[in-house]
PDB file of C-alpha atoms in Angstrom:
ATOM      1  CA  MET R 195      -0.020   0.060   0.378  1.00 62.00           C
ATOM      2  CA  ILE R 196       2.629   2.308   0.791  1.00 68.00           C
ATOM      3  CA  LYS R 197       4.258   1.434  -2.700  1.00 56.00           C
ATOM      4  CA  LYS R 198       1.186   2.583  -4.463  1.00 50.00           C
ATOM      5  CA  ILE R 199       1.108   5.962  -2.702  1.00 49.00           C
ATOM      6  CA  VAL R 200       4.304   6.821  -3.000  1.00 42.00           C
ATOM      7  CA  LEU R 201       4.089   6.132  -6.875  1.00 45.00           C
ATOM      8  CA  LEU R 202       0.568   8.188  -6.892  1.00 44.00           C
ATOM      9  CA  ALA R 203       2.478  11.000  -5.508  1.00 48.00           C
ATOM     10  CA  SER R 204       5.606  10.545  -7.965  1.00 51.00           C
ATOM     11  CA  LEU R 205       3.258  10.447 -10.746  1.00 44.00           C
ATOM     12  CA  LEU R 206       1.378  13.783  -9.730  1.00 45.00           C
ATOM     13  CA  SER R 207       3.993  15.710  -8.700  1.00 49.00           C
ATOM     14  CA  CYS R 208       5.776  15.173 -12.377  1.00 47.00           C
ATOM     15  CA  SER R 209       2.133  16.242 -13.950  1.00 44.00           C
ATOM     16  CA  VAL R 210       2.476  19.266 -11.594  1.00 44.00           C
ATOM     17  CA  ALA R 211       5.936  19.805 -12.757  1.00 44.00           C
ATOM     18  CA  ALA R 212       5.461  19.606 -16.660  1.00 44.00           C
ATOM     19  CA  TRP R 213       2.121  21.160 -16.583  1.00 45.00           C
ATOM     20  CA  ALA R 214       4.288  24.427 -14.797  1.00 47.00           C
ATOM     21  CA  ASP R 215       6.659  24.366 -17.392  1.00 54.00           C
ATOM     22  CA  GLU R 216       4.650  24.639 -20.481  1.00 65.00           C
ATOM     23  CA  ASP R 217       2.771  27.332 -18.793  1.00 75.00           C
ATOM     24  CA  SER R 218       6.234  29.849 -18.089  1.00 83.00           C
ATOM     25  CA  ALA R 219       6.562  32.857 -19.227  1.00 77.00           C
ATOM     26  CA  ALA R 220       9.715  31.765 -21.342  1.00 78.00           C
ATOM     27  CA  THR R 221       7.378  29.061 -23.176  1.00 84.00           C
ATOM     28  CA  ARG R 222       4.511  30.699 -23.188  1.00 93.00           C
ATOM     29  CA  ALA R 223       2.697  31.706 -26.963  1.00 96.00           C
ATOM     30  CA  ILE R 224       2.969  35.662 -27.101  1.00 96.00           C
ATOM     31  CA  PHE R 225       0.659  37.443 -29.608  1.00 98.00           C
ATOM     32  CA  LEU R 226       1.070  40.934 -31.252  1.00 98.00           C
ATOM     33  CA  ARG R 227      -1.848  42.329 -30.033  1.00 97.00           C
ATOM     34  CA  GLY R 228      -3.425  45.926 -31.294  1.00 97.00           C
ATOM     35  CA  GLU R 229      -5.407  47.949 -33.584  1.00 97.00           C
ATOM     36  CA  MET R 230      -4.246  46.001 -36.563  1.00 97.00           C
ATOM     37  CA  ASN R 231      -6.287  42.748 -34.927  1.00 97.00           C
ATOM     38  CA  ASN R 232      -8.629  44.437 -32.748  1.00 97.00           C
ATOM     39  CA  TRP R 233      -6.769  43.463 -29.370  1.00 97.00           C
ATOM     40  CA  THR R 234      -7.121  39.902 -29.905  1.00 96.00           C
ATOM     41  CA  ALA R 235      -4.719  36.731 -30.016  1.00 96.00           C
ATOM     42  CA  PRO R 236      -4.907  35.550 -33.811  1.00 96.00           C
ATOM     43  CA  LYS R 237      -2.841  32.037 -35.025  1.00 96.00           C
ATOM     44  CA  GLU R 238      -1.331  34.595 -37.725  1.00 96.00           C
ATOM     45  CA  ASN R 239       0.019  37.198 -35.580  1.00 97.00           C
ATOM     46  CA  GLN R 240       1.647  34.495 -32.979  1.00 98.00           C
ATOM     47  CA  LEU R 241       5.061  35.919 -32.422  1.00 97.00           C
ATOM     48  CA  ALA R 242       7.893  32.856 -34.213  1.00 97.00           C
ATOM     49  CA  GLN R 243      11.488  32.683 -33.238  1.00 96.00           C
ATOM     50  CA  ALA R 244      13.218  34.621 -35.392  1.00 96.00           C
ATOM     51  CA  GLU R 245      16.849  33.658 -33.822  1.00 95.00           C
ATOM     52  CA  ALA R 246      17.740  32.782 -30.501  1.00 95.00           C
ATOM     53  CA  GLY R 247      15.400  35.324 -28.037  1.00 94.00           C
ATOM     54  CA  VAL R 248      14.071  36.829 -30.365  1.00 97.00           C
ATOM     55  CA  LEU R 249      10.302  36.737 -31.345  1.00 97.00           C
ATOM     56  CA  VAL R 250       9.087  38.049 -34.777  1.00 98.00           C
ATOM     57  CA  ALA R 251       5.106  38.316 -35.568  1.00 98.00           C
ATOM     58  CA  LYS R 252       3.837  40.149 -38.867  1.00 98.00           C
ATOM     59  CA  ALA R 253       1.104  42.384 -39.810  1.00 98.00           C
ATOM     60  CA  THR R 254      -0.159  44.685 -42.848  1.00 97.00           C
ATOM     61  CA  LEU R 255      -0.968  48.430 -41.913  1.00 98.00           C
ATOM     62  CA  GLN R 256      -2.307  51.027 -44.103  1.00 98.00           C
ATOM     63  CA  ALA R 257      -0.406  54.562 -43.279  1.00 98.00           C
ATOM     64  CA  SER R 258      -4.354  56.024 -43.398  1.00 98.00           C
ATOM     65  CA  HIS R 259      -4.781  54.652 -40.419  1.00 97.00           C
ATOM     66  CA  GLY R 260      -2.320  57.061 -38.500  1.00 96.00           C
ATOM     67  CA  ALA R 261      -0.485  55.578 -35.177  1.00 96.00           C
ATOM     68  CA  TYR R 262      -1.378  51.751 -34.084  1.00 97.00           C
ATOM     69  CA  LYS R 263      -1.372  51.382 -30.654  1.00 96.00           C
ATOM     70  CA  PHE R 264      -0.185  47.658 -29.943  1.00 97.00           C
ATOM     71  CA  LYS R 265       1.257  45.660 -27.079  1.00 96.00           C
ATOM     72  CA  PHE R 266       3.079  41.926 -26.887  1.00 96.00           C
ATOM     73  CA  ALA R 267       0.670  39.595 -24.979  1.00 96.00           C
ATOM     74  CA  ASP R 268      -0.093  36.056 -24.518  1.00 95.00           C
ATOM     75  CA  GLU R 269      -3.840  34.574 -25.101  1.00 94.00           C
ATOM     76  CA  LYS R 270      -4.570  35.831 -21.150  1.00 94.00           C
ATOM     77  CA  TRP R 271      -2.734  38.982 -20.788  1.00 94.00           C
ATOM     78  CA  LYS R 272      -0.824  37.362 -18.332  1.00 94.00           C
ATOM     79  CA  SER R 273       1.690  40.148 -16.137  1.00 92.00           C
ATOM     80  CA  ASP R 274       4.893  38.266 -17.242  1.00 92.00           C
ATOM     81  CA  THR R 275       4.200  37.843 -20.810  1.00 92.00           C
ATOM     82  CA  THR R 276       2.342  41.077 -21.411  1.00 94.00           C
ATOM     83  CA  PHE R 277       5.275  43.947 -22.971  1.00 94.00           C
ATOM     84  CA  GLY R 278       4.385  47.645 -23.012  1.00 93.00           C
ATOM     85  CA  GLN R 279       6.246  51.277 -22.599  1.00 91.00           C
ATOM     86  CA  PHE R 280       6.582  53.482 -19.485  1.00 82.00           C
ATOM     87  CA  ASP R 281       5.823  56.559 -21.630  1.00 81.00           C
ATOM     88  CA  PRO R 282       2.433  56.326 -23.170  1.00 70.00           C
ATOM     89  CA  SER R 283       3.129  59.276 -25.484  1.00 77.00           C
ATOM     90  CA  SER R 284       6.916  57.743 -27.112  1.00 82.00           C
ATOM     91  CA  LYS R 285       6.180  56.481 -30.326  1.00 92.00           C
ATOM     92  CA  VAL R 286       7.985  53.522 -31.432  1.00 96.00           C
ATOM     93  CA  GLU R 287      10.013  54.006 -35.135  1.00 97.00           C
ATOM     94  CA  LEU R 288      10.921  52.303 -37.932  1.00 97.00           C
ATOM     95  CA  ASP R 289      13.924  50.329 -37.400  1.00 97.00           C
ATOM     96  CA  LYS R 290      14.678  52.223 -33.855  1.00 97.00           C
ATOM     97  CA  PRO R 291      14.705  49.621 -31.120  1.00 96.00           C
ATOM     98  CA  VAL R 292      12.764  50.770 -27.623  1.00 94.00           C
ATOM     99  CA  VAL R 293      12.671  49.426 -24.437  1.00 93.00           C
ATOM    100  CA  ALA R 294       9.711  47.353 -23.426  1.00 93.00           C
ATOM    101  CA  LYS R 295       8.977  46.451 -19.672  1.00 91.00           C
ATOM    102  CA  ALA R 296       6.552  43.365 -18.481  1.00 90.00           C
ATOM    103  CA  GLY R 297       3.651  43.893 -16.797  1.00 88.00           C
ATOM    104  CA  TYR R 298       0.300  45.719 -16.991  1.00 73.00           C
ATOM    105  CA  GLN R 299       1.288  48.906 -15.797  1.00 76.00           C
ATOM    106  CA  TRP R 300       2.903  49.459 -18.882  1.00 85.00           C
ATOM    107  CA  GLY R 301       1.169  51.534 -21.536  1.00 90.00           C
ATOM    108  CA  ASP R 302       0.217  50.459 -24.993  1.00 93.00           C
ATOM    109  CA  MET R 303       3.379  51.114 -27.983  1.00 95.00           C
ATOM    110  CA  LYS R 304       2.686  53.030 -31.265  1.00 96.00           C
ATOM    111  CA  PHE R 305       3.980  53.122 -34.229  1.00 97.00           C
ATOM    112  CA  THR R 306       2.747  55.206 -37.343  1.00 97.00           C
ATOM    113  CA  PRO R 307       3.562  53.420 -41.255  1.00 98.00           C
ATOM    114  CA  ALA R 308       5.006  55.906 -43.765  1.00 96.00           C
ATOM    115  CA  ALA R 309       2.873  53.453 -46.415  1.00 97.00           C
ATOM    116  CA  ASP R 310       1.069  51.112 -46.739  1.00 98.00           C
ATOM    117  CA  GLY R 311       2.527  47.602 -46.414  1.00 97.00           C
ATOM    118  CA  VAL R 312       3.631  44.499 -43.960  1.00 98.00           C
ATOM    119  CA  TYR R 313       5.559  45.388 -41.048  1.00 98.00           C
ATOM    120  CA  ALA R 314       7.446  42.901 -38.731  1.00 98.00           C
ATOM    121  CA  PHE R 315       7.554  43.891 -35.213  1.00 98.00           C
ATOM    122  CA  TYR R 316      10.383  42.170 -33.032  1.00 98.00           C
ATOM    123  CA  LEU R 317      10.550  41.498 -29.467  1.00 97.00           C
ATOM    124  CA  ASP R 318      14.010  41.193 -28.361  1.00 97.00           C
ATOM    125  CA  ARG R 319      13.946  39.224 -24.778  1.00 95.00           C
ATOM    126  CA  ARG R 320      18.111  38.162 -25.104  1.00 95.00           C
ATOM    127  CA  ASP R 321      18.587  40.464 -22.193  1.00 95.00           C
ATOM    128  CA  ALA R 322      15.866  40.621 -19.491  1.00 89.00           C
ATOM    129  CA  LYS R 323      16.473  43.808 -18.249  1.00 92.00           C
ATOM    130  CA  LYS R 324      16.792  45.618 -21.171  1.00 94.00           C
ATOM    131  CA  VAL R 325      13.639  43.723 -23.257  1.00 94.00           C
ATOM    132  CA  LEU R 326      13.796  45.772 -27.060  1.00 95.00           C
ATOM    133  CA  VAL R 327      10.630  45.898 -29.358  1.00 96.00           C
ATOM    134  CA  THR R 328      11.569  47.156 -32.869  1.00 97.00           C
ATOM    135  CA  VAL R 329       9.191  47.330 -36.204  1.00 98.00           C
ATOM    136  CA  LYS R 330      11.077  46.528 -39.340  1.00 98.00           C
ATOM    137  CA  LYS R 331       9.306  47.004 -43.288  1.00 97.00           C
ATOM    138  CA  ALA R 332       8.744  43.280 -43.968  1.00 95.00           C
ATOM    139  CA  ASN R 333      10.577  41.608 -47.039  1.00 80.00           C
TER     140      ASN R 333
END
């Protein structure tokens, strides 16, 4: 009987550990969320690995829209994977990295496309103390 209890406890602890790893900030799916997709988390805006520690998603933007507000976040807006800017009045400029922070308290980022087209939104998490966001014209 003791062996069965120990075995059951071991199995339960393994499943809890496996579940916890699936929901870590490092492995959780993150999406480009903003005015370009009505703040939803569609599969086509899920960030993919561009290189180690750098994620990217693409979106089609129209210049006539003006500034697009956006953030990076998982499907449930969890604090450790919701990235925004400290200064909500600042704007992201093409090809110029800006610092973003994880947490609910950070404001939306804003990007104004100069022309209609597809843009790539990069989230660089290689340095956890200095997460960078860059928008580039997609090829």
